[in-house]
Amino acid sequence: VGSEMCIRDRIAIGGAHASTFAGEILSHNNAIDFILRGEYELSLLKLAKFMRNSEEELPKGVVCRENGKIIDKGLPSLIDPLDILPFPARDIFPSNDYSDISVYWDGFCQVYPAIQIHSSRGCPYRCYFCLWNQAIYNNGKYRTFNPNRVVDEIEEVITKYGAREVYFDDDNFTISKFHVFSICSEIIKRNLSIKWSCMGDAINLDEEMIDNMAKSGCIGIKFGVESASNKILKTIGKPVNLKKVREVAKLCRKYKIKSHATFMLGLLGETEKDMMETLKFAQDLKVDSLQISIATPLPGTKFFSLVEKKGFLRSKDWSLFDGKVSEIISYPDLDWRKVEKMRRRGLLLWFLRKIIVPSEIFSWCCIIIRTLRGLGIHIFFKKTFSIIIDEFKNR
């Protein structure tokens, strides 16, 4: 491998899909030279050193070709502590000529410009559908960045990039109460004028935590529910208390925090009755936005392995794996046309409730007004129409 390093530029790719199908990708794509499996920052750095000096050993986490054979060095160790990583070089992305912070936008955000950052990696829970935790972190140790380091990065994105909102795109921001409280306290201590939102989990939230989050600038929380059937929740490994979910939704409204809940239909072992139970729960849940997806077994997850092993996998056309179509799996006792209809009906009924029930209208209007002010009319309608188009493009 090393003798060819200086002949031409080399291409390396990483990510969940590449980690799962490393050998297959290299076998069918001669233009790709390396696959970086798992958590890839340090593997990439070591690979660069290896390419400069072929006397170095090919690092763990790298898959490549050598003499017509696929060489797999295995998964790398998880990065621990995370603080050895530098801040992302946002100034050179998407190109060296200019930085474009709009690429860091998350549709959940209510203020523009907004930038995604991470305060932790991994999750101690073992939901069988969760891609990143399984395919990249190999269900490994949950790790956090130092809270001071997190807030240092927030200060940088404010001063250097003009960020007005930060979105914590952690696998689960709310795992550690101490970690969340420490970040909130540091934001308040530095008197930072920043709004922020996060991807969390309702099971870990309580009023004290939500109060602290709101005081430090939190205006949005996403959390996964997935199903309202305790039987299905146990099957998928999701630690959800449905009573707690209702309480968290009400607390978010009390503290003027936008809430977003996610659900899935068509999980392994699910019946039509289970799905109806989920949709009823979702319709009654007092959240500000909702996501209902078709259960999608992403490669690299236990869900994918189970579906494939049982012979339920219908397609490996990866363009269909977007959570909106049901052409991927086929259960013998479930009519997937009904699942798609139930998904659409569930979203429609939830929306109708939002525009009919007075208390829901008031709450929703408050969120819309805040978002209009935060984004501006042009960006608000541009983002709104893009969401609508994305929802209906597969119909």
mmCIF file of C-alpha atoms in Angstrom:
data_model
loop_
_atom_site.group_PDB
_atom_site.id
_atom_site.type_symbol
_atom_site.label_atom_id
_atom_site.label_comp_id
_atom_site.label_asym_id
_atom_site.label_seq_id
_atom_site.Cartn_x
_atom_site.Cartn_y
_atom_site.Cartn_z
ATOM 1 C CA VAL A 1 0.000 0.000 0.000
ATOM 2 C CA GLY A 2 2.666 2.460 1.064
ATOM 3 C CA SER A 3 4.635 2.315 -2.210
ATOM 4 C CA GLU A 4 1.695 3.777 -4.118
ATOM 5 C CA MET A 5 0.935 6.667 -1.777
ATOM 6 C CA CYS A 6 2.591 9.406 -3.829
ATOM 7 C CA ILE A 7 1.227 8.410 -7.254
ATOM 8 C CA ARG A 8 -2.159 10.165 -6.973
ATOM 9 C CA ASP A 9 -4.589 11.676 -4.509
ATOM 10 C CA ARG A 10 -6.330 9.162 -2.292
ATOM 11 C CA ILE A 11 -10.012 9.004 -1.357
ATOM 12 C CA ALA A 12 -11.172 7.863 2.074
ATOM 13 C CA ILE A 13 -14.770 7.745 3.270
ATOM 14 C CA GLY A 14 -16.340 7.127 6.655
ATOM 15 C CA GLY A 15 -19.727 7.031 8.350
ATOM 16 C CA ALA A 16 -22.245 4.416 9.429
ATOM 17 C CA HIS A 17 -22.952 2.938 5.993
ATOM 18 C CA ALA A 18 -19.286 2.788 5.038
ATOM 19 C CA SER A 19 -18.418 1.173 8.387
ATOM 20 C CA THR A 20 -21.039 -1.531 7.850
ATOM 21 C CA PHE A 21 -20.220 -2.335 4.209
ATOM 22 C CA ALA A 22 -16.517 -1.492 4.090
ATOM 23 C CA GLY A 23 -15.348 -4.553 2.164
ATOM 24 C CA GLU A 24 -18.275 -4.470 -0.260
ATOM 25 C CA ILE A 25 -17.754 -0.780 -1.033
ATOM 26 C CA LEU A 26 -14.052 -1.258 -1.763
ATOM 27 C CA SER A 27 -14.754 -4.318 -3.930
ATOM 28 C CA HIS A 28 -17.180 -2.420 -6.152
ATOM 29 C CA ASN A 29 -15.655 1.077 -6.195
ATOM 30 C CA ASN A 30 -12.077 1.314 -7.442
ATOM 31 C CA ALA A 31 -12.031 5.093 -6.977
ATOM 32 C CA ILE A 32 -12.271 4.671 -3.196
ATOM 33 C CA ASP A 33 -9.004 3.740 -1.513
ATOM 34 C CA PHE A 34 -9.810 3.651 2.200
ATOM 35 C CA ILE A 35 -12.791 3.125 4.472
ATOM 36 C CA LEU A 36 -12.622 4.626 7.957
ATOM 37 C CA ARG A 37 -14.675 2.445 10.293
ATOM 38 C CA GLY A 38 -16.247 3.574 13.530
ATOM 39 C CA GLU A 39 -15.191 6.813 15.184
ATOM 40 C CA TYR A 40 -12.827 8.084 12.542
ATOM 41 C CA GLU A 41 -11.104 11.367 13.526
ATOM 42 C CA LEU A 42 -7.952 9.832 14.999
ATOM 43 C CA SER A 43 -7.922 7.044 12.393
ATOM 44 C CA LEU A 44 -7.890 9.683 9.663
ATOM 45 C CA LEU A 45 -5.028 11.537 11.343
ATOM 46 C CA LYS A 46 -3.005 8.330 11.690
ATOM 47 C CA LEU A 47 -3.808 7.391 8.090
ATOM 48 C CA ALA A 48 -2.465 10.761 6.902
ATOM 49 C CA LYS A 49 0.775 10.134 8.843
ATOM 50 C CA PHE A 50 0.968 6.642 7.360
ATOM 51 C CA MET A 51 0.614 8.024 3.836
ATOM 52 C CA ARG A 52 3.479 10.453 4.455
ATOM 53 C CA ASN A 53 5.690 7.781 5.938
ATOM 54 C CA SER A 54 5.055 4.230 4.729
ATOM 55 C CA GLU A 55 7.211 2.885 7.548
ATOM 56 C CA GLU A 56 4.317 3.648 9.911
ATOM 57 C CA GLU A 57 1.836 0.844 10.523
ATOM 58 C CA LEU A 58 -1.578 1.051 8.879
ATOM 59 C CA PRO A 59 -3.805 2.184 11.776
ATOM 60 C CA LYS A 60 -6.809 0.470 13.317
ATOM 61 C CA GLY A 61 -10.118 1.588 11.900
ATOM 62 C CA VAL A 62 -8.843 1.530 8.304
ATOM 63 C CA VAL A 63 -9.963 -0.868 5.569
ATOM 64 C CA CYS A 64 -8.097 -0.898 2.240
ATOM 65 C CA ARG A 65 -6.871 -3.052 -0.633
ATOM 66 C CA GLU A 66 -3.480 -4.688 -0.766
ATOM 67 C CA ASN A 67 -2.406 -6.953 -3.625
ATOM 68 C CA GLY A 68 -6.038 -7.480 -4.639
ATOM 69 C CA LYS A 69 -7.158 -8.416 -1.124
ATOM 70 C CA ILE A 70 -9.228 -6.447 1.366
ATOM 71 C CA ILE A 71 -7.274 -5.590 4.516
ATOM 72 C CA ASP A 72 -9.400 -4.740 7.554
ATOM 73 C CA LYS A 73 -7.509 -3.439 10.594
ATOM 74 C CA GLY A 74 -10.575 -3.723 12.845
ATOM 75 C CA LEU A 75 -12.471 -1.117 14.796
ATOM 76 C CA PRO A 76 -10.507 1.691 16.454
ATOM 77 C CA SER A 77 -10.712 2.407 20.165
ATOM 78 C CA LEU A 78 -13.259 5.034 21.140
ATOM 79 C CA ILE A 79 -11.827 8.518 21.634
ATOM 80 C CA ASP A 80 -11.588 9.103 25.366
ATOM 81 C CA PRO A 81 -11.318 11.765 26.643
ATOM 82 C CA LEU A 82 -13.172 13.634 23.902
ATOM 83 C CA ASP A 83 -11.462 16.882 24.870
ATOM 84 C CA ILE A 84 -8.360 15.902 22.881
ATOM 85 C CA LEU A 85 -10.365 16.777 19.759
ATOM 86 C CA PRO A 86 -10.097 20.361 18.471
ATOM 87 C CA PHE A 87 -13.116 22.471 17.586
ATOM 88 C CA PRO A 88 -14.498 21.667 14.115
ATOM 89 C CA ALA A 89 -12.770 23.716 11.392
ATOM 90 C CA ARG A 90 -15.975 25.401 10.300
ATOM 91 C CA ASP A 91 -14.003 28.157 8.580
ATOM 92 C CA ILE A 92 -12.856 25.780 5.811
ATOM 93 C CA PHE A 93 -16.181 24.070 5.195
ATOM 94 C CA PRO A 94 -17.718 23.509 2.682
ATOM 95 C CA SER A 95 -14.573 24.767 0.889
ATOM 96 C CA ASN A 96 -11.311 26.556 1.655
ATOM 97 C CA ASP A 97 -12.572 29.607 -0.235
ATOM 98 C CA TYR A 98 -15.438 30.396 2.099
ATOM 99 C CA SER A 99 -17.358 29.096 5.100
ATOM 100 C CA ASP A 100 -21.118 28.683 4.907
ATOM 101 C CA ILE A 101 -22.715 28.219 8.311
ATOM 102 C CA SER A 102 -26.110 27.528 6.732
ATOM 103 C CA VAL A 103 -24.915 23.933 6.186
ATOM 104 C CA TYR A 104 -25.092 23.443 9.967
ATOM 105 C CA TRP A 105 -28.790 24.322 10.059
ATOM 106 C CA ASP A 106 -31.242 21.963 11.751
ATOM 107 C CA GLY A 107 -34.886 22.353 10.774
ATOM 108 C CA PHE A 108 -35.936 22.290 14.424
ATOM 109 C CA CYS A 109 -34.120 25.550 15.166
ATOM 110 C CA GLN A 110 -36.091 28.761 15.693
ATOM 111 C CA VAL A 111 -33.379 31.394 15.320
ATOM 112 C CA TYR A 112 -31.051 32.124 12.395
ATOM 113 C CA PRO A 113 -28.164 31.601 12.053
ATOM 114 C CA ALA A 114 -27.954 28.369 14.055
ATOM 115 C CA ILE A 115 -25.032 25.956 14.377
ATOM 116 C CA GLN A 116 -24.936 22.324 15.502
ATOM 117 C CA ILE A 117 -22.401 21.237 18.099
ATOM 118 C CA HIS A 118 -21.857 18.162 20.281
ATOM 119 C CA SER A 119 -21.451 17.988 24.039
ATOM 120 C CA SER A 120 -21.282 14.180 24.237
ATOM 121 C CA ARG A 121 -21.070 10.981 22.232
ATOM 122 C CA GLY A 122 -22.882 7.708 22.609
ATOM 123 C CA CYS A 123 -25.765 6.619 24.793
ATOM 124 C CA PRO A 124 -26.073 4.032 27.578
ATOM 125 C CA TYR A 125 -29.439 2.864 26.231
ATOM 126 C CA ARG A 126 -29.617 0.087 23.661
ATOM 127 C CA CYS A 127 -32.525 0.867 21.323
ATOM 128 C CA TYR A 128 -32.287 -1.724 18.546
ATOM 129 C CA PHE A 129 -32.952 0.790 15.746
ATOM 130 C CA CYS A 130 -30.358 3.415 16.761
ATOM 131 C CA LEU A 131 -27.788 3.722 13.976
ATOM 132 C CA TRP A 132 -24.966 5.933 15.208
ATOM 133 C CA ASN A 133 -24.629 4.343 18.630
ATOM 134 C CA GLN A 134 -24.292 0.869 17.092
ATOM 135 C CA ALA A 135 -22.522 1.423 13.767
ATOM 136 C CA ILE A 136 -20.065 4.129 14.868
ATOM 137 C CA TYR A 137 -19.642 3.730 18.638
ATOM 138 C CA ASN A 138 -20.230 -0.043 18.740
ATOM 139 C CA ASN A 139 -22.545 0.437 21.753
ATOM 140 C CA GLY A 140 -19.512 1.670 23.648
ATOM 141 C CA LYS A 141 -19.001 3.987 26.573
ATOM 142 C CA TYR A 142 -21.071 7.166 26.858
ATOM 143 C CA ARG A 143 -18.614 10.090 26.912
ATOM 144 C CA THR A 144 -18.936 13.845 27.459
ATOM 145 C CA PHE A 145 -16.861 16.851 26.543
ATOM 146 C CA ASN A 146 -15.826 19.028 29.484
ATOM 147 C CA PRO A 147 -18.653 21.565 30.075
ATOM 148 C CA ASN A 148 -16.161 24.473 29.986
ATOM 149 C CA ARG A 149 -14.876 23.252 26.638
ATOM 150 C CA VAL A 150 -18.470 23.005 25.354
ATOM 151 C CA VAL A 151 -19.195 26.601 26.328
ATOM 152 C CA ASP A 152 -15.847 27.710 24.868
ATOM 153 C CA GLU A 153 -17.064 26.323 21.540
ATOM 154 C CA ILE A 154 -20.395 28.117 21.964
ATOM 155 C CA GLU A 155 -18.488 31.376 22.477
ATOM 156 C CA GLU A 156 -16.484 30.710 19.316
ATOM 157 C CA VAL A 157 -19.543 30.092 17.129
ATOM 158 C CA ILE A 158 -21.113 33.291 18.502
ATOM 159 C CA THR A 159 -18.091 35.543 17.968
ATOM 160 C CA LYS A 160 -16.612 33.949 14.840
ATOM 161 C CA TYR A 161 -19.716 32.868 12.945
ATOM 162 C CA GLY A 162 -22.477 35.055 14.368
ATOM 163 C CA ALA A 163 -24.535 32.137 15.691
ATOM 164 C CA ARG A 164 -27.730 33.126 17.501
ATOM 165 C CA GLU A 165 -28.833 29.577 18.293
ATOM 166 C CA VAL A 166 -26.930 26.388 19.066
ATOM 167 C CA TYR A 167 -28.386 22.939 18.474
ATOM 168 C CA PHE A 168 -26.864 20.141 20.571
ATOM 169 C CA ASP A 169 -27.001 17.253 18.102
ATOM 170 C CA ASP A 170 -25.885 14.709 20.708
ATOM 171 C CA ASP A 171 -27.131 11.139 20.576
ATOM 172 C CA ASN A 172 -28.829 12.048 23.838
ATOM 173 C CA PHE A 173 -28.044 15.411 25.429
ATOM 174 C CA THR A 174 -30.043 14.794 28.615
ATOM 175 C CA ILE A 175 -28.365 11.579 29.841
ATOM 176 C CA SER A 176 -26.341 13.195 32.652
ATOM 177 C CA LYS A 177 -28.061 15.727 34.884
ATOM 178 C CA PHE A 178 -24.688 16.908 36.176
ATOM 179 C CA HIS A 179 -23.409 17.468 32.638
ATOM 180 C CA VAL A 180 -26.496 19.447 31.603
ATOM 181 C CA PHE A 181 -26.492 21.535 34.794
ATOM 182 C CA SER A 182 -22.787 22.289 34.364
ATOM 183 C CA ILE A 183 -23.289 23.563 30.811
ATOM 184 C CA CYS A 184 -26.304 25.641 31.847
ATOM 185 C CA SER A 185 -24.409 27.156 34.785
ATOM 186 C CA GLU A 186 -21.404 28.040 32.595
ATOM 187 C CA ILE A 187 -23.614 29.707 29.961
ATOM 188 C CA ILE A 188 -25.284 31.802 32.673
ATOM 189 C CA LYS A 189 -21.959 32.555 34.385
ATOM 190 C CA ARG A 190 -20.500 33.940 31.134
ATOM 191 C CA ASN A 191 -23.693 35.885 30.442
ATOM 192 C CA LEU A 192 -23.897 34.518 26.906
ATOM 193 C CA SER A 193 -26.771 35.792 24.797
ATOM 194 C CA ILE A 194 -27.551 32.547 22.991
ATOM 195 C CA LYS A 195 -30.651 30.450 22.418
ATOM 196 C CA TRP A 196 -30.204 26.716 22.247
ATOM 197 C CA SER A 197 -32.058 23.472 21.606
ATOM 198 C CA CYS A 198 -31.180 19.800 21.869
ATOM 199 C CA MET A 199 -31.911 16.179 21.104
ATOM 200 C CA GLY A 200 -32.612 14.506 24.424
ATOM 201 C CA ASP A 201 -34.703 11.859 26.113
ATOM 202 C CA ALA A 202 -37.836 12.446 28.161
ATOM 203 C CA ILE A 203 -36.973 9.728 30.680
ATOM 204 C CA ASN A 204 -34.122 11.822 32.104
ATOM 205 C CA LEU A 205 -35.944 15.155 32.318
ATOM 206 C CA ASP A 206 -37.641 16.666 35.347
ATOM 207 C CA GLU A 207 -38.850 20.155 36.244
ATOM 208 C CA GLU A 208 -35.614 21.181 37.961
ATOM 209 C CA MET A 209 -33.637 20.215 34.880
ATOM 210 C CA ILE A 210 -36.026 21.905 32.432
ATOM 211 C CA ASP A 211 -36.091 25.053 34.581
ATOM 212 C CA ASN A 212 -32.278 25.268 34.509
ATOM 213 C CA MET A 213 -32.213 24.644 30.775
ATOM 214 C CA ALA A 214 -34.770 27.386 30.132
ATOM 215 C CA LYS A 215 -32.895 29.901 32.312
ATOM 216 C CA SER A 216 -29.720 29.362 30.274
ATOM 217 C CA GLY A 217 -31.467 29.890 26.933
ATOM 218 C CA CYS A 218 -33.049 26.549 25.966
ATOM 219 C CA ILE A 219 -35.977 27.049 23.588
ATOM 220 C CA GLY A 220 -36.352 23.561 22.090
ATOM 221 C CA ILE A 221 -36.177 19.877 23.053
ATOM 222 C CA LYS A 222 -36.588 16.861 20.763
ATOM 223 C CA PHE A 223 -37.272 13.497 22.361
ATOM 224 C CA GLY A 224 -38.046 10.028 21.063
ATOM 225 C CA VAL A 225 -41.145 8.128 22.163
ATOM 226 C CA GLU A 226 -41.415 5.701 19.206
ATOM 227 C CA SER A 227 -44.369 3.669 20.516
ATOM 228 C CA ALA A 228 -47.173 3.856 23.077
ATOM 229 C CA SER A 229 -47.204 0.071 23.458
ATOM 230 C CA ASN A 230 -45.219 -1.074 26.498
ATOM 231 C CA LYS A 231 -44.791 -4.455 24.804
ATOM 232 C CA ILE A 232 -43.127 -2.858 21.775
ATOM 233 C CA LEU A 233 -41.039 -0.467 23.891
ATOM 234 C CA LYS A 234 -39.608 -3.461 25.734
ATOM 235 C CA THR A 235 -38.901 -5.263 22.443
ATOM 236 C CA ILE A 236 -37.005 -2.344 20.929
ATOM 237 C CA GLY A 237 -35.080 -1.592 24.150
ATOM 238 C CA LYS A 238 -36.467 1.928 24.537
ATOM 239 C CA PRO A 239 -36.594 3.110 28.198
ATOM 240 C CA VAL A 240 -39.764 5.204 27.944
ATOM 241 C CA ASN A 241 -42.281 5.970 30.671
ATOM 242 C CA LEU A 242 -45.392 7.214 28.875
ATOM 243 C CA LYS A 243 -46.681 9.092 31.928
ATOM 244 C CA LYS A 244 -43.315 10.867 32.145
ATOM 245 C CA VAL A 245 -43.516 11.785 28.449
ATOM 246 C CA ARG A 246 -46.840 13.558 29.049
ATOM 247 C CA GLU A 247 -45.374 15.401 32.037
ATOM 248 C CA VAL A 248 -42.311 16.526 30.062
ATOM 249 C CA ALA A 249 -44.493 17.828 27.217
ATOM 250 C CA LYS A 250 -46.516 19.888 29.713
ATOM 251 C CA LEU A 251 -43.363 21.200 31.413
ATOM 252 C CA CYS A 252 -41.905 22.265 28.063
ATOM 253 C CA ARG A 253 -45.048 24.272 27.426
ATOM 254 C CA LYS A 254 -44.895 25.784 30.911
ATOM 255 C CA TYR A 255 -41.321 26.983 30.328
ATOM 256 C CA LYS A 256 -42.005 28.088 26.722
ATOM 257 C CA ILE A 257 -39.714 25.431 25.276
ATOM 258 C CA LYS A 258 -40.672 24.087 21.862
ATOM 259 C CA SER A 259 -41.207 20.314 22.106
ATOM 260 C CA HIS A 260 -40.870 17.745 19.346
ATOM 261 C CA ALA A 261 -41.734 14.044 19.729
ATOM 262 C CA THR A 262 -40.817 11.229 17.356
ATOM 263 C CA PHE A 263 -42.793 8.032 16.740
ATOM 264 C CA MET A 264 -42.387 4.968 14.501
ATOM 265 C CA LEU A 265 -44.889 2.602 12.917
ATOM 266 C CA GLY A 266 -44.099 -0.912 11.711
ATOM 267 C CA LEU A 267 -41.633 -2.023 14.359
ATOM 268 C CA LEU A 268 -40.845 -5.721 14.665
ATOM 269 C CA GLY A 269 -43.724 -7.567 16.343
ATOM 270 C CA GLU A 270 -46.078 -4.589 16.102
ATOM 271 C CA THR A 271 -49.757 -5.115 15.329
ATOM 272 C CA GLU A 272 -52.340 -2.745 13.891
ATOM 273 C CA LYS A 273 -53.760 -2.400 17.397
ATOM 274 C CA ASP A 274 -50.336 -1.365 18.740
ATOM 275 C CA MET A 275 -50.029 1.277 16.030
ATOM 276 C CA MET A 276 -53.507 2.651 16.728
ATOM 277 C CA GLU A 277 -52.501 2.925 20.395
ATOM 278 C CA THR A 278 -49.382 4.884 19.381
ATOM 279 C CA LEU A 279 -51.301 7.259 17.112
ATOM 280 C CA LYS A 280 -53.899 7.924 19.816
ATOM 281 C CA PHE A 281 -51.134 8.756 22.282
ATOM 282 C CA ALA A 282 -49.385 11.005 19.759
ATOM 283 C CA GLN A 283 -52.609 12.848 18.948
ATOM 284 C CA ASP A 284 -53.261 13.611 22.616
ATOM 285 C CA LEU A 285 -49.662 14.564 23.428
ATOM 286 C CA LYS A 286 -49.237 18.316 23.934
ATOM 287 C CA VAL A 287 -46.131 18.823 21.791
ATOM 288 C CA ASP A 288 -45.421 21.598 19.299
ATOM 289 C CA SER A 289 -44.186 19.428 16.446
ATOM 290 C CA LEU A 290 -44.393 15.755 15.619
ATOM 291 C CA GLN A 291 -42.585 13.164 13.540
ATOM 292 C CA ILE A 292 -44.151 9.839 12.584
ATOM 293 C CA SER A 293 -41.846 7.576 10.596
ATOM 294 C CA ILE A 294 -42.135 4.189 8.943
ATOM 295 C CA ALA A 295 -39.800 1.890 10.899
ATOM 296 C CA THR A 296 -36.625 1.669 8.825
ATOM 297 C CA PRO A 297 -34.010 -1.015 9.616
ATOM 298 C CA LEU A 298 -30.779 0.838 8.895
ATOM 299 C CA PRO A 299 -27.712 -1.308 8.101
ATOM 300 C CA GLY A 300 -25.423 -1.652 11.093
ATOM 301 C CA THR A 301 -28.274 -1.941 13.599
ATOM 302 C CA LYS A 302 -29.708 -4.910 15.443
ATOM 303 C CA PHE A 303 -33.045 -4.076 13.838
ATOM 304 C CA PHE A 304 -31.565 -4.590 10.355
ATOM 305 C CA SER A 305 -29.926 -7.882 11.355
ATOM 306 C CA LEU A 306 -33.165 -9.231 12.850
ATOM 307 C CA VAL A 307 -35.278 -8.265 9.843
ATOM 308 C CA GLU A 308 -32.736 -9.711 7.406
ATOM 309 C CA LYS A 309 -32.354 -12.939 9.412
ATOM 310 C CA LYS A 310 -36.120 -13.475 9.548
ATOM 311 C CA GLY A 311 -36.440 -12.933 5.791
ATOM 312 C CA PHE A 312 -38.536 -9.767 6.113
ATOM 313 C CA LEU A 313 -36.156 -7.504 4.180
ATOM 314 C CA ARG A 314 -37.667 -6.659 0.776
ATOM 315 C CA SER A 315 -35.167 -4.176 -0.627
ATOM 316 C CA LYS A 316 -31.601 -2.966 -0.399
ATOM 317 C CA ASP A 317 -32.267 0.113 -2.477
ATOM 318 C CA TRP A 318 -30.718 2.529 0.016
ATOM 319 C CA SER A 319 -32.541 5.506 -1.551
ATOM 320 C CA LEU A 320 -35.748 4.123 -0.006
ATOM 321 C CA PHE A 321 -34.354 4.082 3.535
ATOM 322 C CA ASP A 322 -35.743 7.477 4.555
ATOM 323 C CA GLY A 323 -38.493 6.561 7.037
ATOM 324 C CA LYS A 324 -41.316 7.608 4.717
ATOM 325 C CA VAL A 325 -41.934 4.538 2.541
ATOM 326 C CA SER A 326 -42.771 0.943 3.393
ATOM 327 C CA GLU A 327 -41.157 -0.868 0.481
ATOM 328 C CA ILE A 328 -38.222 -2.005 2.627
ATOM 329 C CA ILE A 329 -39.620 -4.723 4.874
ATOM 330 C CA SER A 330 -42.594 -7.077 4.643
ATOM 331 C CA TYR A 331 -44.108 -8.732 7.706
ATOM 332 C CA PRO A 332 -46.388 -11.698 6.942
ATOM 333 C CA ASP A 333 -49.199 -10.429 9.206
ATOM 334 C CA LEU A 334 -49.079 -6.681 8.471
ATOM 335 C CA ASP A 335 -50.522 -4.798 5.488
ATOM 336 C CA TRP A 336 -47.964 -2.096 4.735
ATOM 337 C CA ARG A 337 -50.410 -0.068 2.671
ATOM 338 C CA LYS A 338 -52.356 0.346 5.899
ATOM 339 C CA VAL A 339 -49.206 1.420 7.731
ATOM 340 C CA GLU A 340 -48.606 4.214 5.219
ATOM 341 C CA LYS A 341 -52.239 5.313 5.434
ATOM 342 C CA MET A 342 -52.095 5.256 9.242
ATOM 343 C CA ARG A 343 -48.962 7.391 9.211
ATOM 344 C CA ARG A 344 -50.542 10.023 6.989
ATOM 345 C CA ARG A 345 -53.802 9.946 8.924
ATOM 346 C CA GLY A 346 -51.954 10.270 12.233
ATOM 347 C CA LEU A 347 -50.112 13.389 11.056
ATOM 348 C CA LEU A 348 -53.300 14.907 9.627
ATOM 349 C CA LEU A 349 -55.335 14.335 12.810
ATOM 350 C CA TRP A 350 -52.565 15.806 14.949
ATOM 351 C CA PHE A 351 -52.399 18.864 12.684
ATOM 352 C CA LEU A 352 -56.194 19.324 12.750
ATOM 353 C CA ARG A 353 -56.117 19.237 16.543
ATOM 354 C CA LYS A 354 -53.508 22.001 16.457
ATOM 355 C CA ILE A 355 -55.759 24.305 14.435
ATOM 356 C CA ILE A 356 -59.062 23.463 16.163
ATOM 357 C CA VAL A 357 -58.385 23.229 19.921
ATOM 358 C CA PRO A 358 -58.060 26.800 21.331
ATOM 359 C CA SER A 359 -55.249 26.031 23.801
ATOM 360 C CA GLU A 360 -53.279 24.301 21.038
ATOM 361 C CA ILE A 361 -53.837 27.212 18.649
ATOM 362 C CA PHE A 362 -52.489 29.688 21.223
ATOM 363 C CA SER A 363 -49.414 27.592 22.034
ATOM 364 C CA TRP A 364 -48.647 26.964 18.374
ATOM 365 C CA CYS A 365 -49.065 30.629 17.455
ATOM 366 C CA CYS A 366 -46.547 31.581 20.160
ATOM 367 C CA ILE A 367 -43.983 29.177 18.670
ATOM 368 C CA ILE A 368 -44.677 30.375 15.117
ATOM 369 C CA ILE A 369 -44.334 34.054 16.092
ATOM 370 C CA ARG A 370 -41.060 33.369 17.912
ATOM 371 C CA THR A 371 -39.751 31.425 14.908
ATOM 372 C CA LEU A 372 -40.792 34.161 12.481
ATOM 373 C CA ARG A 373 -38.900 36.698 14.549
ATOM 374 C CA GLY A 374 -35.884 34.417 14.866
ATOM 375 C CA LEU A 375 -35.641 33.412 11.205
ATOM 376 C CA GLY A 376 -37.184 36.303 9.347
ATOM 377 C CA ILE A 377 -40.113 35.912 6.955
ATOM 378 C CA HIS A 378 -38.033 34.821 3.943
ATOM 379 C CA ILE A 379 -36.138 32.029 5.694
ATOM 380 C CA PHE A 380 -39.232 30.950 7.660
ATOM 381 C CA PHE A 381 -41.292 30.319 4.531
ATOM 382 C CA LYS A 382 -38.352 28.843 2.636
ATOM 383 C CA LYS A 383 -37.738 26.292 5.404
ATOM 384 C CA THR A 384 -41.462 25.600 5.843
ATOM 385 C CA PHE A 385 -41.984 24.887 2.139
ATOM 386 C CA SER A 386 -38.891 22.661 1.995
ATOM 387 C CA ILE A 387 -40.302 20.546 4.850
ATOM 388 C CA ILE A 388 -43.682 20.259 3.094
ATOM 389 C CA ILE A 389 -42.057 19.323 -0.228
ATOM 390 C CA ASP A 390 -39.852 16.720 1.492
ATOM 391 C CA GLU A 391 -42.912 15.189 3.165
ATOM 392 C CA PHE A 392 -44.869 14.834 -0.067
ATOM 393 C CA LYS A 393 -42.143 14.037 -2.608
ATOM 394 C CA ASN A 394 -42.552 10.267 -2.201
ATOM 395 C CA ARG A 395 -46.349 10.293 -2.440
#
